[in-house]
Tab-separated table of C-alpha atoms in Angstrom:
chain	number	residue	atom	x	y	z
V	229	ASP	CA	-5.168	-13.842	5.093
V	230	ALA	CA	-7.311	-11.489	7.073
V	231	LYS	CA	-9.696	-9.558	4.858
V	232	THR	CA	-11.255	-6.155	5.193
V	233	THR	CA	-14.512	-4.813	3.774
V	234	GLN	CA	-15.056	-1.156	2.948
V	235	PRO	CA	-17.767	0.781	1.096
V	236	ASN	CA	-16.818	1.534	-2.493
V	237	SER	CA	-17.391	5.267	-2.182
V	238	MET	CA	-18.446	8.003	0.202
V	239	GLU	CA	-19.125	11.677	-0.122
V	240	SER	CA	-18.544	14.513	2.306
V	241	ASN	CA	-18.860	18.270	2.429
V	242	GLU	CA	-15.785	20.376	2.945
V	243	GLU	CA	-15.095	21.374	6.566
V	244	GLU	CA	-17.322	18.568	7.897
V	245	PRO	CA	-16.160	15.394	9.694
V	246	VAL	CA	-15.925	12.153	7.750
V	247	HIS	CA	-16.248	8.670	9.198
V	248	LEU	CA	-14.836	5.926	6.976
V	249	PRO	CA	-15.843	2.434	8.148
V	250	CYS	CA	-13.964	-0.849	7.791
V	251	ASN	CA	-15.158	-4.320	8.732
V	252	HIS	CA	-12.626	-6.985	9.620
V	253	SER	CA	-14.635	-9.732	11.280
V	254	THR	CA	-11.862	-12.353	10.892
V	255	ILE	CA	-9.205	-10.222	12.568
V	256	SER	CA	-6.805	-12.113	14.823
V	257	GLY	CA	-5.494	-10.923	18.141
V	258	THR	CA	-2.116	-10.091	16.628
V	259	ASP	CA	-3.347	-8.048	13.637
V	260	TYR	CA	-2.571	-4.356	13.522
V	261	ILE	CA	-5.129	-2.194	11.716
V	262	HIS	CA	-3.512	0.186	9.234
V	263	TRP	CA	-5.023	2.926	7.100
V	264	TYR	CA	-3.453	4.347	3.967
V	265	ARG	CA	-4.732	6.778	1.406
V	266	GLN	CA	-3.916	7.264	-2.236
V	267	LEU	CA	-4.278	10.647	-3.848
V	268	PRO	CA	-4.826	10.718	-7.623
V	269	SER	CA	-1.738	9.672	-9.585
V	270	GLN	CA	0.321	9.111	-6.433
V	271	GLY	CA	1.535	6.193	-4.384
V	272	PRO	CA	-0.297	5.313	-1.175
V	273	GLU	CA	0.659	7.217	1.949
V	274	TYR	CA	0.360	6.157	5.559
V	275	VAL	CA	-2.454	7.683	7.590
V	276	ILE	CA	-2.671	5.899	10.935
V	277	HIS	CA	-2.563	2.505	12.609
V	278	GLY	CA	-3.633	0.877	15.864
V	279	LEU	CA	-4.005	-2.419	17.687
V	280	THR	CA	-6.696	-2.117	20.372
V	281	SER	CA	-6.941	1.446	21.616
V	282	ASN	CA	-8.182	4.468	19.717
V	283	VAL	CA	-5.384	6.479	18.129
V	284	ASN	CA	-4.974	10.108	17.125
V	285	ASN	CA	-2.416	11.869	14.991
V	286	ARG	CA	-2.220	15.096	13.051
V	287	MET	CA	-3.972	13.587	10.038
V	288	ALA	CA	-6.824	11.594	11.544
V	289	SER	CA	-8.229	9.511	14.366
V	290	LEU	CA	-8.770	5.774	14.414
V	291	ALA	CA	-11.629	4.345	16.440
V	292	ILE	CA	-11.432	0.587	17.021
V	293	ALA	CA	-14.472	-1.373	18.172
V	294	GLU	CA	-14.175	-3.168	21.474
V	295	ASP	CA	-14.361	-6.586	19.766
V	296	ARG	CA	-11.932	-5.316	17.080
V	297	LYS	CA	-14.158	-6.600	14.297
V	298	SER	CA	-14.524	-3.123	12.853
V	299	SER	CA	-12.807	0.235	12.866
V	300	THR	CA	-13.500	3.763	11.691
V	301	LEU	CA	-11.126	6.316	10.276
V	302	ILE	CA	-12.194	9.815	11.263
V	303	LEU	CA	-11.165	12.921	9.360
V	304	HIS	CA	-12.213	15.738	11.653
V	305	ARG	CA	-12.587	18.458	9.028
V	306	ALA	CA	-12.473	17.255	5.459
V	307	THR	CA	-10.705	19.415	2.922
V	308	LEU	CA	-10.620	19.134	-0.859
V	309	ARG	CA	-7.104	17.710	-0.502
V	310	ASP	CA	-8.526	14.762	1.438
V	311	ALA	CA	-10.276	13.464	-1.684
V	312	ALA	CA	-8.573	10.106	-2.188
V	313	VAL	CA	-9.007	6.350	-1.987
V	314	TYR	CA	-8.686	5.155	1.616
V	315	TYR	CA	-7.474	1.634	2.298
V	316	CYS	CA	-7.914	-0.334	5.496
V	317	ILE	CA	-5.474	-3.267	5.809
V	318	LEU	CA	-4.400	-5.713	8.476
V	319	ARG	CA	-0.824	-6.630	9.300
V	320	ASP	CA	-0.247	-9.681	11.450
V	321	LYS	CA	2.388	-9.244	14.132
V	322	TYR	CA	4.038	-12.545	13.286
V	323	ASN	CA	3.388	-12.695	9.543
V	324	PHE	CA	3.399	-9.084	8.499
V	325	ASN	CA	5.055	-9.467	5.130
V	326	LYS	CA	2.003	-10.680	3.302
V	327	PHE	CA	-0.709	-8.113	3.557
V	328	TYR	CA	-3.132	-7.055	0.934
V	329	PHE	CA	-4.865	-3.882	-0.077
V	330	GLY	CA	-8.534	-4.216	-0.963
V	331	SER	CA	-10.395	-1.904	-3.308
V	332	GLY	CA	-10.669	0.814	-0.679
V	333	THR	CA	-13.199	3.627	-0.272
V	334	LYS	CA	-13.128	6.496	-2.714
V	335	LEU	CA	-13.851	9.681	-0.785
V	336	ASN	CA	-15.297	12.616	-2.681
V	337	VAL	CA	-15.214	15.979	-0.912
V	338	LYS	CA	-17.643	18.617	-2.109
V	339	PRO	CA	-16.852	22.322	-1.740
P	248	ASN	CA	15.256	12.857	2.151
P	249	ALA	CA	14.810	10.717	-0.970
P	250	GLY	CA	12.812	7.851	0.618
P	251	VAL	CA	11.785	5.286	-2.007
P	252	THR	CA	12.822	6.092	-5.569
P	253	GLN	CA	11.442	4.328	-8.618
P	254	THR	CA	12.656	4.558	-12.192
P	255	PRO	CA	11.480	4.970	-14.865
P	256	LYS	CA	8.227	6.881	-14.291
P	257	PHE	CA	6.763	5.837	-17.604
P	258	ARG	CA	7.572	3.110	-20.096
P	259	ILE	CA	6.006	1.606	-23.178
P	260	LEU	CA	6.994	-1.936	-24.111
P	261	LYS	CA	6.188	-4.098	-27.059
P	262	ILE	CA	4.822	-7.590	-26.469
P	263	GLY	CA	7.678	-9.973	-25.764
P	264	GLN	CA	10.178	-7.331	-24.670
P	265	SER	CA	11.820	-7.412	-21.277
P	266	MET	CA	12.666	-4.694	-18.816
P	267	THR	CA	13.681	-4.039	-15.245
P	268	LEU	CA	11.876	-1.623	-12.966
P	269	GLN	CA	14.282	-0.091	-10.508
P	270	CYS	CA	13.562	0.621	-6.847
P	271	THR	CA	15.956	1.965	-4.264
P	272	GLN	CA	15.464	3.210	-0.718
P	273	ASP	CA	17.786	5.152	1.550
P	274	MET	CA	16.125	4.420	4.905
P	275	ASN	CA	18.029	1.193	5.639
P	276	HIS	CA	14.778	-0.776	5.603
P	277	ASN	CA	15.071	-4.538	5.528
P	278	TYR	CA	11.608	-5.092	4.074
P	279	MET	CA	10.733	-4.165	0.510
P	280	TYR	CA	7.671	-4.877	-1.634
P	281	TRP	CA	6.419	-4.662	-5.193
P	282	TYR	CA	2.756	-3.983	-5.907
P	283	ARG	CA	0.842	-3.520	-9.122
P	284	GLN	CA	-2.309	-1.476	-9.507
P	285	ASP	CA	-4.614	-1.963	-12.449
P	286	PRO	CA	-6.932	0.905	-13.427
P	287	GLY	CA	-9.633	1.520	-10.821
P	288	MET	CA	-8.439	-1.344	-8.642
P	289	GLY	CA	-6.580	-1.795	-5.391
P	290	LEU	CA	-2.938	-2.833	-5.069
P	291	LYS	CA	-1.846	-6.434	-5.516
P	292	LEU	CA	1.359	-7.788	-3.970
P	293	ILE	CA	3.759	-9.238	-6.539
P	294	TYR	CA	6.901	-10.044	-4.534
P	295	TYR	CA	8.462	-9.024	-1.284
P	296	SER	CA	11.849	-9.276	0.403
P	297	VAL	CA	12.804	-9.479	4.059
P	298	GLY	CA	16.458	-8.664	3.474
P	299	ALA	CA	19.346	-8.976	1.078
P	300	GLY	CA	19.280	-12.373	-0.598
P	301	ILE	CA	15.769	-13.280	0.605
P	302	THR	CA	12.668	-12.897	-1.532
P	303	ASP	CA	9.231	-14.508	-1.640
P	304	LYS	CA	6.127	-14.534	-3.795
P	305	GLY	CA	3.090	-12.442	-3.126
P	306	GLU	CA	-0.391	-12.669	-4.588
P	307	VAL	CA	0.416	-12.264	-8.321
P	308	PRO	CA	4.050	-13.308	-9.026
P	309	ASN	CA	3.628	-14.937	-12.451
P	310	GLY	CA	5.550	-13.192	-15.214
P	311	TYR	CA	7.887	-11.390	-12.827
P	312	ASN	CA	11.213	-11.982	-11.136
P	313	VAL	CA	13.021	-10.147	-8.376
P	314	SER	CA	16.418	-10.089	-6.771
P	315	ARG	CA	17.795	-8.412	-3.672
P	316	SER	CA	21.558	-8.191	-3.649
P	317	THR	CA	21.734	-5.111	-1.413
P	318	THR	CA	19.582	-3.622	1.334
P	319	GLU	CA	18.917	-0.542	-0.778
P	320	ASP	CA	17.850	-2.024	-4.109
P	321	PHE	CA	14.946	-4.279	-5.087
P	322	PRO	CA	14.550	-4.448	-8.892
P	323	LEU	CA	11.542	-6.073	-10.571
P	324	ARG	CA	12.175	-7.904	-13.829
P	325	LEU	CA	9.532	-8.435	-16.492
P	326	GLU	CA	10.373	-11.172	-18.953
P	327	LEU	CA	8.383	-11.513	-22.175
P	328	ALA	CA	6.045	-8.607	-21.494
P	329	ALA	CA	2.343	-9.213	-22.117
P	330	PRO	CA	-0.603	-6.765	-22.393
P	331	SER	CA	-1.907	-8.131	-19.074
P	332	GLN	CA	1.107	-6.552	-17.388
P	333	THR	CA	-0.039	-3.076	-18.326
P	334	SER	CA	-0.358	-1.471	-14.924
P	335	VAL	CA	1.120	0.989	-12.467
P	336	TYR	CA	3.853	-0.554	-10.349
P	337	PHE	CA	4.637	0.630	-6.846
P	338	CYS	CA	7.633	-0.239	-4.743
P	339	ALA	CA	7.448	0.120	-0.965
P	340	SER	CA	9.672	-0.433	2.049
P	341	SER	CA	9.266	-0.663	5.788
P	342	TYR	CA	10.967	-1.444	9.052
P	343	ASP	CA	10.612	-5.021	10.184
P	344	ARG	CA	7.602	-4.778	12.461
P	345	ALA	CA	3.873	-5.020	11.856
P	346	ASN	CA	3.273	-1.697	13.581
P	347	GLU	CA	5.599	0.174	11.263
P	348	LYS	CA	4.346	2.122	8.286
P	349	LEU	CA	5.062	1.469	4.640
P	350	PHE	CA	6.808	4.051	2.516
P	351	PHE	CA	5.819	4.024	-1.140
P	352	GLY	CA	7.551	5.241	-4.249
P	353	SER	CA	5.751	7.396	-6.803
P	354	GLY	CA	5.181	4.514	-9.197
P	355	THR	CA	6.065	3.367	-12.706
P	356	GLN	CA	3.337	3.473	-15.319
P	357	LEU	CA	3.916	0.622	-17.770
P	358	SER	CA	2.056	-0.008	-20.998
P	359	VAL	CA	2.568	-3.170	-23.037
P	360	LEU	CA	1.347	-2.841	-26.596
């Protein structure tokens, strides 16, 4: 199963951009890159996903390296409500039922 | 819009007891999943289902059983509860494509004492 590697924790100031990195050097050509976040005492919630091209939505942007071995989740203006654990996972197009969450990155946002 | 509903929210079991964690979704999703999350850790896949009558093991299936008799419901059964099963359990569902997002329930916090 394709694995991802993320820093254990990161810190940001409120109203500043945050770049959360994820390494996935063993990614296959059919893996989609997904990001989820988990607020304290809640279930994970979807943030964004992509395959090859950079993606934007109302929550965040996803920048995918040209070789697809890494990606970066970008929160353009961090708020206190963005403090959460962010998970980067891979879902294979043909075997997407078995996918695993790693330990994620705990983001702390300072006022 | 209910989404994914889990019951109960909290439960305390004694060692050796059994219980069923309920999960239901109203989005007509074929794919459903059970995860457990130990304190300070990421989520681990217990079982998943690709449709009514079809289930398969995930990463940590021992001590658990599942069934899927309807599209909506995916209960998780704990037989002979052990302290190692103390965890928060999350149910999730999705459409049947890799580029579709997962919808999670709010979780069941289980303590086995």
